[in-house]
PDB file of N, CA, C and O in Angstrom:
ATOM      1  N   LEU A   1     128.930 132.838  88.468  1.00  0.00           N
ATOM      2  CA  LEU A   1     128.880 132.156  89.742  1.00  0.00           C
ATOM      3  C   LEU A   1     127.413 131.542  89.273  1.00  0.00           C
ATOM      4  O   LEU A   1     127.296 130.752  88.763  1.00  0.00           O
ATOM      5  N   GLY A   2     126.257 132.132  89.287  1.00  0.00           N
ATOM      6  CA  GLY A   2     124.863 131.333  89.075  1.00  0.00           C
ATOM      7  C   GLY A   2     124.165 130.409  90.502  1.00  0.00           C
ATOM      8  O   GLY A   2     125.139 130.550  91.111  1.00  0.00           O
ATOM      9  N   SER A   3     123.311 129.635  90.551  1.00  0.00           N
ATOM     10  CA  SER A   3     122.300 129.232  91.103  1.00  0.00           C
ATOM     11  C   SER A   3     123.017 127.679  91.029  1.00  0.00           C
ATOM     12  O   SER A   3     123.376 127.646  90.552  1.00  0.00           O
ATOM     13  N   PRO A   4     122.687 127.189  91.971  1.00  0.00           N
ATOM     14  CA  PRO A   4     123.379 126.221  92.263  1.00  0.00           C
ATOM     15  C   PRO A   4     122.714 124.881  91.165  1.00  0.00           C
ATOM     16  O   PRO A   4     121.631 125.544  91.375  1.00  0.00           O
ATOM     17  N   PRO A   5     123.191 123.382  90.952  1.00  0.00           N
ATOM     18  CA  PRO A   5     122.316 122.632  90.384  1.00  0.00           C
ATOM     19  C   PRO A   5     121.099 122.436  91.671  1.00  0.00           C
ATOM     20  O   PRO A   5     121.305 122.314  92.275  1.00  0.00           O
ATOM     21  N   CYS A   6     120.611 122.051  90.749  1.00  0.00           N
ATOM     22  CA  CYS A   6     118.838 121.653  90.357  1.00  0.00           C
ATOM     23  C   CYS A   6     118.688 119.400  90.995  1.00  0.00           C
ATOM     24  O   CYS A   6     119.951 119.277  90.369  1.00  0.00           O
ATOM     25  N   PRO A   7     118.712 119.130  92.511  1.00  0.00           N
ATOM     26  CA  PRO A   7     118.903 117.868  92.267  1.00  0.00           C
ATOM     27  C   PRO A   7     117.865 117.275  91.976  1.00  0.00           C
ATOM     28  O   PRO A   7     117.092 117.791  90.786  1.00  0.00           O
ATOM     29  N   PRO A   8     117.839 116.225  91.158  1.00  0.00           N
ATOM     30  CA  PRO A   8     117.699 115.429  90.261  1.00  0.00           C
ATOM     31  C   PRO A   8     116.367 115.418  91.185  1.00  0.00           C
ATOM     32  O   PRO A   8     115.646 114.869  91.847  1.00  0.00           O
ATOM     33  N   ALA A   9     114.804 115.211  89.852  1.00  0.00           N
ATOM     34  CA  ALA A   9     113.405 114.694  89.944  1.00  0.00           C
ATOM     35  C   ALA A   9     113.264 113.480  91.307  1.00  0.00           C
ATOM     36  O   ALA A   9     113.839 112.458  90.046  1.00  0.00           O
ATOM     37  N   VAL A  10     112.900 113.334  91.729  1.00  0.00           N
ATOM     38  CA  VAL A  10     112.586 111.678  92.515  1.00  0.00           C
ATOM     39  C   VAL A  10     111.022 111.401  92.166  1.00  0.00           C
ATOM     40  O   VAL A  10     109.930 112.205  92.514  1.00  0.00           O
ATOM     41  N   ARG A  11     111.061 110.478  91.070  1.00  0.00           N
ATOM     42  CA  ARG A  11     109.235 109.907  91.092  1.00  0.00           C
ATOM     43  C   ARG A  11     108.538 109.429  92.326  1.00  0.00           C
ATOM     44  O   ARG A  11     109.333 108.615  92.874  1.00  0.00           O
ATOM     45  N   THR A  12     107.037 109.906  92.683  1.00  0.00           N
ATOM     46  CA  THR A  12     107.173 108.906  94.082  1.00  0.00           C
ATOM     47  C   THR A  12     105.666 108.077  92.829  1.00  0.00           C
ATOM     48  O   THR A  12     104.987 108.333  92.116  1.00  0.00           O
ATOM     49  N   CYS A  13     105.461 107.089  94.306  1.00  0.00           N
ATOM     50  CA  CYS A  13     104.684 106.683  93.384  1.00  0.00           C
ATOM     51  C   CYS A  13     103.389 106.719  94.161  1.00  0.00           C
ATOM     52  O   CYS A  13     102.859 107.027  95.878  1.00  0.00           O
ATOM     53  N   PRO A  14     101.508 106.530  93.964  1.00  0.00           N
ATOM     54  CA  PRO A  14     100.490 106.363  94.945  1.00  0.00           C
ATOM     55  C   PRO A  14     100.141 106.007  96.231  1.00  0.00           C
ATOM     56  O   PRO A  14     101.006 104.609  95.918  1.00  0.00           O
ATOM     57  N   LYS A  15     100.272 106.715  96.947  1.00  0.00           N
ATOM     58  CA  LYS A  15      99.925 105.891  98.236  1.00  0.00           C
ATOM     59  C   LYS A  15      98.858 104.917  98.676  1.00  0.00           C
ATOM     60  O   LYS A  15      98.540 104.296  99.386  1.00  0.00           O
ATOM     61  N   SER A  16      97.660 105.348  97.802  1.00  0.00           N
ATOM     62  CA  SER A  16      96.740 104.462  97.811  1.00  0.00           C
ATOM     63  C   SER A  16      96.726 102.924  97.430  1.00  0.00           C
ATOM     64  O   SER A  16      96.025 102.256  97.876  1.00  0.00           O
ATOM     65  N   HIS A  17      97.792 102.437  97.073  1.00  0.00           N
ATOM     66  CA  HIS A  17      98.223 101.641  96.772  1.00  0.00           C
ATOM     67  C   HIS A  17      98.806 100.980  97.971  1.00  0.00           C
ATOM     68  O   HIS A  17      99.117  99.360  98.373  1.00  0.00           O
ATOM     69  N   LEU A  18      99.289 101.059  99.286  1.00  0.00           N
ATOM     70  CA  LEU A  18      99.909 100.757 100.186  1.00  0.00           C
ATOM     71  C   LEU A  18      99.409 100.514 101.100  1.00  0.00           C
ATOM     72  O   LEU A  18      98.524 100.622 102.559  1.00  0.00           O
ATOM     73  N   SER A  19      97.575 100.629 100.678  1.00  0.00           N
ATOM     74  CA  SER A  19      96.159  99.791 102.218  1.00  0.00           C
ATOM     75  C   SER A  19      95.510  98.372 101.350  1.00  0.00           C
ATOM     76  O   SER A  19      95.677  98.255  99.947  1.00  0.00           O
ATOM     77  N   LEU A  20      94.840  97.905 102.309  1.00  0.00           N
ATOM     78  CA  LEU A  20      95.190  96.420 101.830  1.00  0.00           C
ATOM     79  C   LEU A  20      93.472  96.293 102.479  1.00  0.00           C
ATOM     80  O   LEU A  20      93.631  96.022 103.669  1.00  0.00           O
ATOM     81  N   GLU A  21      92.339  96.002 102.158  1.00  0.00           N
ATOM     82  CA  GLU A  21      91.308  95.291 102.802  1.00  0.00           C
ATOM     83  C   GLU A  21      91.707  93.923 103.629  1.00  0.00           C
ATOM     84  O   GLU A  21      92.235  92.964 102.252  1.00  0.00           O
ATOM     85  N   ASN A  22      91.821  93.364 104.538  1.00  0.00           N
ATOM     86  CA  ASN A  22      91.558  91.776 104.734  1.00  0.00           C
ATOM     87  C   ASN A  22      93.219  91.395 104.770  1.00  0.00           C
ATOM     88  O   ASN A  22      93.577  90.693 104.432  1.00  0.00           O
ATOM     89  N   GLY A  23      93.894  92.674 105.077  1.00  0.00           N
ATOM     90  CA  GLY A  23      94.983  92.009 104.910  1.00  0.00           C
ATOM     91  C   GLY A  23      96.226  93.082 105.208  1.00  0.00           C
ATOM     92  O   GLY A  23      95.346  94.205 105.753  1.00  0.00           O
ATOM     93  N   GLN A  24      97.725  93.089 105.424  1.00  0.00           N
ATOM     94  CA  GLN A  24      99.061  93.792 106.016  1.00  0.00           C
ATOM     95  C   GLN A  24      99.620  94.692 104.586  1.00  0.00           C
ATOM     96  O   GLN A  24      99.090  93.755 104.194  1.00  0.00           O
ATOM     97  N   VAL A  25      99.795  95.546 104.217  1.00  0.00           N
ATOM     98  CA  VAL A  25     101.416  95.986 103.935  1.00  0.00           C
ATOM     99  C   VAL A  25     102.096  96.237 104.239  1.00  0.00           C
ATOM    100  O   VAL A  25     101.929  97.203 104.631  1.00  0.00           O
ATOM    101  N   THR A  26     103.305  95.838 104.019  1.00  0.00           N
ATOM    102  CA  THR A  26     104.498  96.367 104.503  1.00  0.00           C
ATOM    103  C   THR A  26     105.847  96.339 103.984  1.00  0.00           C
ATOM    104  O   THR A  26     105.811  96.384 102.502  1.00  0.00           O
ATOM    105  N   PRO A  27     105.080  98.489 103.836  1.00  0.00           N
ATOM    106  CA  PRO A  27     106.275  98.830 103.049  1.00  0.00           C
ATOM    107  C   PRO A  27     107.552  98.956 103.271  1.00  0.00           C
ATOM    108  O   PRO A  27     107.914  98.710 104.283  1.00  0.00           O
ATOM    109  N   ALA A  28     108.948  98.712 102.388  1.00  0.00           N
ATOM    110  CA  ALA A  28     110.290  98.709 102.996  1.00  0.00           C
ATOM    111  C   ALA A  28     111.306  99.614 102.365  1.00  0.00           C
ATOM    112  O   ALA A  28     110.844 100.478 100.947  1.00  0.00           O
ATOM    113  N   ALA A  29     111.432  99.934 102.484  1.00  0.00           N
ATOM    114  CA  ALA A  29     113.182 100.840 102.220  1.00  0.00           C
ATOM    115  C   ALA A  29     112.264 102.240 102.175  1.00  0.00           C
ATOM    116  O   ALA A  29     113.071 102.944 100.823  1.00  0.00           O
ATOM    117  N   MET A  30     111.268 102.517 102.370  1.00  0.00           N
ATOM    118  CA  MET A  30     110.655 103.540 102.043  1.00  0.00           C
ATOM    119  C   MET A  30     111.101 104.411 103.577  1.00  0.00           C
ATOM    120  O   MET A  30     110.513 104.015 104.877  1.00  0.00           O
ATOM    121  N   GLU A  31     110.646 105.910 103.384  1.00  0.00           N
ATOM    122  CA  GLU A  31     110.643 106.840 105.020  1.00  0.00           C
ATOM    123  C   GLU A  31     109.164 107.368 105.006  1.00  0.00           C
ATOM    124  O   GLU A  31     108.102 106.506 105.486  1.00  0.00           O
ATOM    125  N   ARG A  32     109.132 108.684 104.337  1.00  0.00           N
ATOM    126  CA  ARG A  32     107.795 109.077 104.833  1.00  0.00           C
ATOM    127  C   ARG A  32     106.481 108.660 102.845  1.00  0.00           C
ATOM    128  O   ARG A  32     105.828 108.315 103.336  1.00  0.00           O
ATOM    129  N   VAL A  33     107.153 108.594 102.044  1.00  0.00           N
ATOM    130  CA  VAL A  33     106.023 108.234 100.461  1.00  0.00           C
ATOM    131  C   VAL A  33     107.534 107.202  99.820  1.00  0.00           C
ATOM    132  O   VAL A  33     107.907 107.229  99.937  1.00  0.00           O
ATOM    133  N   PRO A  34     106.512 107.325  99.047  1.00  0.00           N
ATOM    134  CA  PRO A  34     107.043 105.948  98.378  1.00  0.00           C
ATOM    135  C   PRO A  34     107.412 106.117  96.912  1.00  0.00           C
ATOM    136  O   PRO A  34     107.200 106.878  96.384  1.00  0.00           O
ATOM    137  N   VAL A  35     108.731 106.012  96.635  1.00  0.00           N
ATOM    138  CA  VAL A  35     109.933 106.525  95.501  1.00  0.00           C
ATOM    139  C   VAL A  35     110.265 105.841  95.192  1.00  0.00           C
ATOM    140  O   VAL A  35     110.071 104.460  95.282  1.00  0.00           O
ATOM    141  N   GLU A  36     110.769 105.933  93.655  1.00  0.00           N
ATOM    142  CA  GLU A  36     110.983 105.074  92.715  1.00  0.00           C
ATOM    143  C   GLU A  36     112.529 104.272  93.595  1.00  0.00           C
ATOM    144  O   GLU A  36     113.342 104.706  94.362  1.00  0.00           O
ATOM    145  N   GLY A  37     112.634 102.542  93.392  1.00  0.00           N
ATOM    146  CA  GLY A  37     112.784 101.893  93.846  1.00  0.00           C
ATOM    147  C   GLY A  37     113.361 101.597  95.595  1.00  0.00           C
ATOM    148  O   GLY A  37     113.765 100.460  96.053  1.00  0.00           O
ATOM    149  N   THR A  38     111.707 101.785  96.001  1.00  0.00           N
ATOM    150  CA  THR A  38     111.045 101.307  97.128  1.00  0.00           C
ATOM    151  C   THR A  38     110.353  99.687  96.443  1.00  0.00           C
ATOM    152  O   THR A  38     109.754  99.670  95.971  1.00  0.00           O
ATOM    153  N   TRP A  39     109.942  99.030  97.941  1.00  0.00           N
ATOM    154  CA  TRP A  39     108.526  98.121  97.352  1.00  0.00           C
ATOM    155  C   TRP A  39     107.889  98.244  98.483  1.00  0.00           C
ATOM    156  O   TRP A  39     107.853  98.840  99.930  1.00  0.00           O
ATOM    157  N   ALA A  40     106.561  97.588  98.318  1.00  0.00           N
ATOM    158  CA  ALA A  40     106.004  97.336 100.035  1.00  0.00           C
ATOM    159  C   ALA A  40     105.135  95.478  99.467  1.00  0.00           C
ATOM    160  O   ALA A  40     105.624  95.117  98.414  1.00  0.00           O
ATOM    161  N   GLU A  41     105.094  94.752 100.533  1.00  0.00           N
ATOM    162  CA  GLU A  41     105.077  93.304 100.223  1.00  0.00           C
ATOM    163  C   GLU A  41     103.838  93.487 101.386  1.00  0.00           C
ATOM    164  O   GLU A  41     103.098  94.074 102.160  1.00  0.00           O
ATOM    165  N   PHE A  42     102.624  92.445 100.599  1.00  0.00           N
ATOM    166  CA  PHE A  42     100.837  92.316 101.099  1.00  0.00           C
ATOM    167  C   PHE A  42     100.701  90.365 101.403  1.00  0.00           C
ATOM    168  O   PHE A  42     101.977  89.549 100.586  1.00  0.00           O
ATOM    169  N   ARG A  43     100.515  90.647 102.610  1.00  0.00           N
ATOM    170  CA  ARG A  43     100.283  89.262 103.276  1.00  0.00           C
ATOM    171  C   ARG A  43      99.139  89.409 103.501  1.00  0.00           C
ATOM    172  O   ARG A  43      98.481  90.618 104.585  1.00  0.00           O
ATOM    173  N   CYS A  44      97.586  88.823 103.675  1.00  0.00           N
ATOM    174  CA  CYS A  44      96.711  88.491 103.629  1.00  0.00           C
ATOM    175  C   CYS A  44      96.131  87.900 105.478  1.00  0.00           C
ATOM    176  O   CYS A  44      96.763  87.557 105.501  1.00  0.00           O
ATOM    177  N   ASP A  45      95.364  88.484 105.257  1.00  0.00           N
ATOM    178  CA  ASP A  45      94.519  87.953 106.987  1.00  0.00           C
ATOM    179  C   ASP A  45      94.353  86.168 107.020  1.00  0.00           C
ATOM    180  O   ASP A  45      94.398  86.294 105.544  1.00  0.00           O
ATOM    181  N   ALA A  46      93.959  85.351 108.207  1.00  0.00           N
ATOM    182  CA  ALA A  46      93.608  84.513 107.678  1.00  0.00           C
ATOM    183  C   ALA A  46      91.976  83.852 107.036  1.00  0.00           C
ATOM    184  O   ALA A  46      91.381  85.013 107.584  1.00  0.00           O
ATOM    185  N   GLY A  47      92.264  83.052 106.332  1.00  0.00           N
ATOM    186  CA  GLY A  47      90.640  82.631 105.444  1.00  0.00           C
ATOM    187  C   GLY A  47      90.752  83.266 104.175  1.00  0.00           C
ATOM    188  O   GLY A  47      89.792  83.483 103.575  1.00  0.00           O
ATOM    189  N   PHE A  48      91.776  84.852 104.044  1.00  0.00           N
ATOM    190  CA  PHE A  48      91.877  84.929 103.161  1.00  0.00           C
ATOM    191  C   PHE A  48      92.652  84.395 101.995  1.00  0.00           C
ATOM    192  O   PHE A  48      94.050  84.284 102.868  1.00  0.00           O
ATOM    193  N   ARG A  49      92.943  85.585 100.845  1.00  0.00           N
ATOM    194  CA  ARG A  49      93.586  84.880  99.701  1.00  0.00           C
ATOM    195  C   ARG A  49      94.150  85.571  98.717  1.00  0.00           C
ATOM    196  O   ARG A  49      93.286  86.300  97.922  1.00  0.00           O
ATOM    197  N   LEU A  50      95.309  86.114  98.610  1.00  0.00           N
ATOM    198  CA  LEU A  50      96.350  87.153  98.297  1.00  0.00           C
ATOM    199  C   LEU A  50      95.868  86.812  96.420  1.00  0.00           C
ATOM    200  O   LEU A  50      96.073  85.546  96.314  1.00  0.00           O
ATOM    201  N   VAL A  51      94.768  87.214  95.834  1.00  0.00           N
ATOM    202  CA  VAL A  51      95.464  87.462  93.957  1.00  0.00           C
ATOM    203  C   VAL A  51      96.175  88.154  93.463  1.00  0.00           C
ATOM    204  O   VAL A  51      96.081  89.972  93.634  1.00  0.00           O
ATOM    205  N   GLY A  52      97.152  88.299  92.866  1.00  0.00           N
ATOM    206  CA  GLY A  52      97.375  88.725  92.547  1.00  0.00           C
ATOM    207  C   GLY A  52      99.299  88.715  93.510  1.00  0.00           C
ATOM    208  O   GLY A  52      99.861  88.514  94.008  1.00  0.00           O
ATOM    209  N   ALA A  53     100.279  89.771  92.610  1.00  0.00           N
ATOM    210  CA  ALA A  53     101.606  89.247  93.185  1.00  0.00           C
ATOM    211  C   ALA A  53     101.840  89.795  95.028  1.00  0.00           C
ATOM    212  O   ALA A  53     101.583  90.727  95.332  1.00  0.00           O
ATOM    213  N   ALA A  54     102.650  89.234  95.925  1.00  0.00           N
ATOM    214  CA  ALA A  54     103.114  89.708  96.769  1.00  0.00           C
ATOM    215  C   ALA A  54     103.870  91.101  97.323  1.00  0.00           C
ATOM    216  O   ALA A  54     104.055  91.002  98.080  1.00  0.00           O
ATOM    217  N   ARG A  55     104.592  91.622  96.348  1.00  0.00           N
ATOM    218  CA  ARG A  55     105.485  92.339  96.349  1.00  0.00           C
ATOM    219  C   ARG A  55     105.271  93.415  95.464  1.00  0.00           C
ATOM    220  O   ARG A  55     104.899  92.552  93.903  1.00  0.00           O
ATOM    221  N   SER A  56     105.779  94.803  95.175  1.00  0.00           N
ATOM    222  CA  SER A  56     105.148  95.181  94.238  1.00  0.00           C
ATOM    223  C   SER A  56     105.924  96.826  94.423  1.00  0.00           C
ATOM    224  O   SER A  56     106.655  96.926  95.327  1.00  0.00           O
ATOM    225  N   ASN A  57     106.459  97.048  93.568  1.00  0.00           N
ATOM    226  CA  ASN A  57     107.973  97.531  93.189  1.00  0.00           C
ATOM    227  C   ASN A  57     107.414  99.292  92.826  1.00  0.00           C
ATOM    228  O   ASN A  57     106.731  99.115  91.594  1.00  0.00           O
ATOM    229  N   CYS A  58     107.942 100.373  93.280  1.00  0.00           N
ATOM    230  CA  CYS A  58     107.669 101.499  92.960  1.00  0.00           C
ATOM    231  C   CYS A  58     108.738 101.322  91.082  1.00  0.00           C
ATOM    232  O   CYS A  58     109.808 101.767  91.960  1.00  0.00           O
ATOM    233  N   THR A  59     108.298 102.233  90.665  1.00  0.00           N
ATOM    234  CA  THR A  59     109.192 101.848  89.251  1.00  0.00           C
ATOM    235  C   THR A  59     109.620 103.782  88.516  1.00  0.00           C
ATOM    236  O   THR A  59     108.482 104.895  89.138  1.00  0.00           O
ATOM    237  N   LYS A  60     110.611 103.684  87.986  1.00  0.00           N
ATOM    238  CA  LYS A  60     110.658 104.658  87.550  1.00  0.00           C
ATOM    239  C   LYS A  60     110.033 105.928  87.132  1.00  0.00           C
ATOM    240  O   LYS A  60     109.583 107.375  87.125  1.00  0.00           O
ATOM    241  N   SER A  61     108.620 105.252  85.685  1.00  0.00           N
ATOM    242  CA  SER A  61     107.330 106.153  85.672  1.00  0.00           C
ATOM    243  C   SER A  61     106.575 106.380  86.714  1.00  0.00           C
ATOM    244  O   SER A  61     105.375 107.109  86.295  1.00  0.00           O
ATOM    245  N   GLY A  62     106.784 106.276  88.341  1.00  0.00           N
ATOM    246  CA  GLY A  62     105.618 106.355  88.669  1.00  0.00           C
ATOM    247  C   GLY A  62     104.575 105.915  89.799  1.00  0.00           C
ATOM    248  O   GLY A  62     104.257 106.108  89.984  1.00  0.00           O
ATOM    249  N   ARG A  63     104.501 104.216  89.247  1.00  0.00           N
ATOM    250  CA  ARG A  63     103.753 103.786  89.228  1.00  0.00           C
ATOM    251  C   ARG A  63     104.178 101.940  89.866  1.00  0.00           C
ATOM    252  O   ARG A  63     105.209 101.975  89.800  1.00  0.00           O
ATOM    253  N   TRP A  64     102.966 101.500  90.618  1.00  0.00           N
ATOM    254  CA  TRP A  64     103.432 100.202  90.593  1.00  0.00           C
ATOM    255  C   TRP A  64     103.583  99.242  90.196  1.00  0.00           C
ATOM    256  O   TRP A  64     102.886  99.211  88.770  1.00  0.00           O
ATOM    257  N   SER A  65     104.502  98.512  90.300  1.00  0.00           N
ATOM    258  CA  SER A  65     104.656  97.139  89.238  1.00  0.00           C
ATOM    259  C   SER A  65     103.877  96.003  89.520  1.00  0.00           C
ATOM    260  O   SER A  65     102.908  96.288  90.933  1.00  0.00           O
TER     261      SER A  65
END
């Protein structure tokens, strides 16, 4: 008999990355928490310029790309 197998662990990325001053973050492919394979897109308000990538991915290591 024995116990049922545990599901594989899923890495999550910090939610703090999902806020942007003077702009908007659009999370994609995620429900409540950012997990490996999900991403976020960044857009600035009028009069501001985005520095860095417009998209970030939650990686296998639990960090944003």
